[in-house]
mmCIF file of C-alpha atoms and ligand atoms in Angstrom:
data_model
loop_
_atom_site.group_PDB
_atom_site.id
_atom_site.type_symbol
_atom_site.label_atom_id
_atom_site.label_comp_id
_atom_site.label_asym_id
_atom_site.label_seq_id
_atom_site.Cartn_x
_atom_site.Cartn_y
_atom_site.Cartn_z
ATOM 1 C CA MET A 113 -23.798 0.180 -11.661
ATOM 2 C CA ALA A 114 -26.736 -0.046 -13.970
ATOM 3 C CA VAL A 115 -28.128 2.505 -16.335
ATOM 4 C CA LEU A 116 -31.779 1.586 -16.753
ATOM 5 C CA PRO A 117 -34.006 2.400 -19.720
ATOM 6 C CA ILE A 118 -36.156 5.467 -19.028
ATOM 7 C CA LEU A 119 -39.840 5.083 -19.853
ATOM 8 C CA LYS A 120 -41.196 7.552 -22.369
ATOM 9 C CA TRP A 121 -44.640 9.097 -22.121
ATOM 10 C CA PRO A 122 -47.355 7.846 -22.838
ATOM 11 C CA ASP A 123 -46.204 4.642 -21.131
ATOM 12 C CA PRO A 124 -49.120 3.925 -18.745
ATOM 13 C CA ARG A 125 -46.707 3.335 -15.854
ATOM 14 C CA LEU A 126 -45.991 7.084 -15.925
ATOM 15 C CA SER A 127 -49.662 7.711 -15.182
ATOM 16 C CA THR A 128 -49.896 5.296 -12.254
ATOM 17 C CA LYS A 129 -49.927 6.329 -8.598
ATOM 18 C CA CYS A 130 -46.992 4.666 -6.871
ATOM 19 C CA ALA A 131 -47.082 2.663 -3.646
ATOM 20 C CA PRO A 132 -45.015 3.519 -0.566
ATOM 21 C CA LEU A 133 -41.544 2.012 -0.450
ATOM 22 C CA GLU A 134 -41.804 -0.196 2.637
ATOM 23 C CA ASP A 135 -38.212 -1.415 2.745
ATOM 24 C CA PRO A 136 -35.759 1.471 3.038
ATOM 25 C CA ARG A 137 -32.872 -0.907 2.253
ATOM 26 C CA CYS A 138 -32.935 -0.103 -1.411
ATOM 27 C CA ASP A 139 -29.299 0.861 -2.005
ATOM 28 C CA ALA A 140 -29.120 -0.916 -5.358
ATOM 29 C CA LEU A 141 -32.247 0.836 -6.628
ATOM 30 C CA ILE A 142 -30.950 4.234 -5.485
ATOM 31 C CA ARG A 143 -27.571 3.655 -7.127
ATOM 32 C CA ASP A 144 -29.316 2.673 -10.350
ATOM 33 C CA LEU A 145 -31.520 5.776 -10.220
ATOM 34 C CA PHE A 146 -28.480 8.056 -9.821
ATOM 35 C CA ASP A 147 -26.525 6.202 -12.539
ATOM 36 C CA THR A 148 -29.487 6.482 -14.904
ATOM 37 C CA MET A 149 -30.129 10.147 -14.083
ATOM 38 C CA TYR A 150 -26.510 11.202 -14.631
ATOM 39 C CA ALA A 151 -26.204 9.118 -17.817
ATOM 40 C CA ALA A 152 -29.310 10.834 -19.183
ATOM 41 C CA ASN A 153 -27.927 14.268 -18.234
ATOM 42 C CA GLY A 154 -30.876 14.899 -15.895
ATOM 43 C CA ARG A 155 -31.215 16.640 -12.541
ATOM 44 C CA GLY A 156 -33.941 14.452 -11.084
ATOM 45 C CA LEU A 157 -35.373 10.989 -11.649
ATOM 46 C CA ALA A 158 -38.294 9.188 -10.035
ATOM 47 C CA ALA A 159 -38.516 5.399 -9.695
ATOM 48 C CA PRO A 160 -41.656 5.116 -11.882
ATOM 49 C CA GLN A 161 -39.631 6.592 -14.760
ATOM 50 C CA VAL A 162 -37.692 3.319 -14.809
ATOM 51 C CA GLY A 163 -40.834 1.243 -14.280
ATOM 52 C CA ILE A 164 -40.564 0.792 -10.515
ATOM 53 C CA LEU A 165 -43.863 1.990 -9.091
ATOM 54 C CA LYS A 166 -42.558 2.968 -5.659
ATOM 55 C CA ARG A 167 -42.461 6.356 -3.950
ATOM 56 C CA VAL A 168 -38.799 7.269 -4.250
ATOM 57 C CA PHE A 169 -36.856 9.771 -6.313
ATOM 58 C CA VAL A 170 -33.328 11.093 -6.555
ATOM 59 C CA MET A 171 -32.123 14.539 -7.524
ATOM 60 C CA ASP A 172 -28.947 16.539 -7.871
ATOM 61 C CA VAL A 173 -29.883 19.965 -9.158
ATOM 62 C CA GLY A 174 -26.421 21.558 -9.374
ATOM 63 C CA TRP A 175 -24.180 18.758 -10.623
ATOM 64 C CA LYS A 176 -23.924 20.156 -14.151
ATOM 65 C CA GLU A 177 -22.570 23.383 -12.675
ATOM 66 C CA GLY A 178 -20.076 21.455 -10.538
ATOM 67 C CA THR A 179 -22.036 21.589 -7.255
ATOM 68 C CA HIS A 180 -22.955 18.040 -6.320
ATOM 69 C CA THR A 181 -25.897 17.861 -3.897
ATOM 70 C CA PRO A 182 -27.281 14.347 -4.403
ATOM 71 C CA MET A 183 -30.507 13.759 -2.495
ATOM 72 C CA VAL A 184 -32.743 10.725 -2.082
ATOM 73 C CA MET A 185 -36.354 11.180 -1.024
ATOM 74 C CA ILE A 186 -38.308 8.096 -0.008
ATOM 75 C CA ASN A 187 -42.052 8.362 0.682
ATOM 76 C CA PRO A 188 -41.974 12.173 0.622
ATOM 77 C CA THR A 189 -44.846 14.383 1.684
ATOM 78 C CA ILE A 190 -45.136 18.068 0.915
ATOM 79 C CA MET A 191 -46.174 19.423 4.299
ATOM 80 C CA ALA A 192 -46.698 23.087 3.604
ATOM 81 C CA VAL A 193 -45.989 25.482 0.825
ATOM 82 C CA GLU A 194 -45.331 29.123 0.349
ATOM 83 C CA ARG A 195 -48.292 29.704 -1.896
ATOM 84 C CA VAL A 196 -46.550 31.878 -4.429
ATOM 85 C CA PRO A 197 -47.153 30.351 -7.829
ATOM 86 C CA LEU A 198 -44.312 30.568 -10.304
ATOM 87 C CA THR A 199 -44.479 29.414 -13.916
ATOM 88 C CA MET A 200 -41.355 28.110 -15.655
ATOM 89 C CA GLU A 201 -40.606 25.864 -18.595
ATOM 90 C CA GLU A 202 -39.790 22.322 -17.503
ATOM 91 C CA GLY A 203 -38.221 19.446 -19.337
ATOM 92 C CA CYS A 204 -38.646 15.806 -18.365
ATOM 93 C CA LEU A 205 -36.522 12.770 -19.205
ATOM 94 C CA SER A 206 -39.750 10.905 -19.982
ATOM 95 C CA LEU A 207 -40.877 13.641 -22.412
ATOM 96 C CA PRO A 208 -37.748 14.216 -24.496
ATOM 97 C CA GLY A 209 -37.643 17.130 -26.902
ATOM 98 C CA ILE A 210 -40.225 19.442 -25.366
ATOM 99 C CA MET A 211 -40.373 22.061 -22.640
ATOM 100 C CA VAL A 212 -43.698 22.707 -20.938
ATOM 101 C CA PRO A 213 -44.657 25.733 -18.809
ATOM 102 C CA VAL A 214 -45.714 24.513 -15.365
ATOM 103 C CA GLU A 215 -46.965 26.539 -12.428
ATOM 104 C CA ARG A 216 -45.355 25.475 -9.148
ATOM 105 C CA PHE A 217 -45.112 26.854 -5.656
ATOM 106 C CA ALA A 218 -42.007 28.961 -5.103
ATOM 107 C CA ALA A 219 -41.130 27.177 -1.844
ATOM 108 C CA VAL A 220 -42.093 23.894 -0.209
ATOM 109 C CA THR A 221 -41.631 22.145 3.103
ATOM 110 C CA VAL A 222 -40.957 18.457 2.609
ATOM 111 C CA GLN A 223 -40.820 15.485 4.950
ATOM 112 C CA TRP A 224 -39.110 12.374 3.612
ATOM 113 C CA THR A 225 -37.240 9.257 4.580
ATOM 114 C CA ALA A 226 -33.576 9.300 3.611
ATOM 115 C CA ALA A 227 -31.633 6.332 2.269
ATOM 116 C CA GLU A 228 -30.342 5.417 5.741
ATOM 117 C CA GLY A 229 -33.919 5.291 7.063
ATOM 118 C CA ASP A 230 -33.978 8.560 9.017
ATOM 119 C CA ILE A 231 -36.900 10.929 8.652
ATOM 120 C CA HIS A 232 -36.012 14.454 7.588
ATOM 121 C CA MET A 233 -37.922 17.679 7.185
ATOM 122 C CA ALA A 234 -36.607 20.770 5.417
ATOM 123 C CA ASP A 235 -37.610 23.813 3.403
ATOM 124 C CA PHE A 236 -36.645 24.195 -0.223
ATOM 125 C CA ASP A 237 -36.910 27.032 -2.684
ATOM 126 C CA GLY A 238 -35.549 27.924 -6.102
ATOM 127 C CA PHE A 239 -34.800 25.140 -8.547
ATOM 128 C CA GLU A 240 -34.781 22.504 -5.788
ATOM 129 C CA ALA A 241 -38.383 23.335 -4.874
ATOM 130 C CA ARG A 242 -39.392 23.029 -8.531
ATOM 131 C CA CYS A 243 -37.522 19.760 -9.006
ATOM 132 C CA ILE A 244 -39.076 18.238 -5.865
ATOM 133 C CA GLN A 245 -42.583 19.144 -7.011
ATOM 134 C CA HIS A 246 -41.858 17.729 -10.484
ATOM 135 C CA GLU A 247 -40.536 14.415 -9.115
ATOM 136 C CA PHE A 248 -43.282 14.261 -6.484
ATOM 137 C CA ASP A 249 -45.810 14.526 -9.322
ATOM 138 C CA HIS A 250 -44.250 11.439 -10.932
ATOM 139 C CA LEU A 251 -44.970 9.449 -7.744
ATOM 140 C CA ASN A 252 -48.631 10.341 -8.216
ATOM 141 C CA GLY A 253 -48.718 9.485 -11.909
ATOM 142 C CA ILE A 254 -48.664 13.119 -13.016
ATOM 143 C CA VAL A 255 -46.474 14.478 -15.819
ATOM 144 C CA THR A 256 -45.895 18.076 -16.925
ATOM 145 C CA LEU A 257 -48.537 17.773 -19.674
ATOM 146 C CA ASP A 258 -51.191 17.139 -17.027
ATOM 147 C CA HIS A 259 -50.740 20.723 -15.797
ATOM 148 C CA LEU A 260 -51.776 22.236 -19.138
ATOM 149 C CA ASP A 261 -55.245 23.272 -20.239
ATOM 150 C CA SER A 262 -56.631 21.234 -23.116
ATOM 151 C CA GLU A 263 -55.561 23.669 -25.839
ATOM 152 C CA ALA A 264 -51.965 24.024 -24.605
ATOM 153 C CA ARG A 265 -51.802 20.288 -24.052
ATOM 154 C CA GLU A 266 -52.876 19.580 -27.606
ATOM 155 C CA ARG A 267 -50.113 21.853 -28.907
ATOM 156 C CA ALA A 268 -47.518 20.275 -26.607
ATOM 157 C CA GLU A 269 -48.558 16.738 -27.578
ATOM 158 C CA ALA A 270 -48.304 17.645 -31.272
ATOM 159 C CA GLU A 271 -44.788 19.041 -30.721
ATOM 160 C CA TYR A 272 -43.851 15.925 -28.747
ATOM 161 C CA ALA A 273 -45.092 13.697 -31.565
ATOM 162 C CA ARG A 274 -42.990 15.675 -34.069
ATOM 163 C CA GLU A 275 -39.898 15.519 -31.852
ATOM 164 C CA ASN A 276 -40.237 11.771 -31.240
ATOM 165 C CA ARG A 277 -41.192 10.534 -34.686
HETATM 166 ZN ZN1 ZN B 74 -40.080 14.198 -15.169
#
């Protein structure tokens, strides 16, 4: 077990597009990602948030409510979406102290490789759909702030600076 340090924005590694994870035998990395996510009281964590620039993330959206649904997504692609935009406030372990309104699709179809190497495809909606899109953004070097227009971003960055003085 290893709880890794989580990179804080504006670390440039959080703005870097990640490379595919070629070797699916990454049990140690996945364990570390879960350990780090739970220790930080988060519901999702992407490898670049701990400085590993590979396309993998973990999530467990209901664990705080007692419903454990741990998922690992390696090299995910969002295949199709229900194009209903939905705006909600999102936090991020790499942007502590602020919540940012982000427009996401209400439902997504995702294809990914699971930890055992099998390829899966499934539909997600609700909080899972939002979490997947958030973590998927991290694999492409995108954080919540990048969804804001320049005025809202300036306000959010100022609040972030105050919160992380
Ligand atoms: Zn995040």
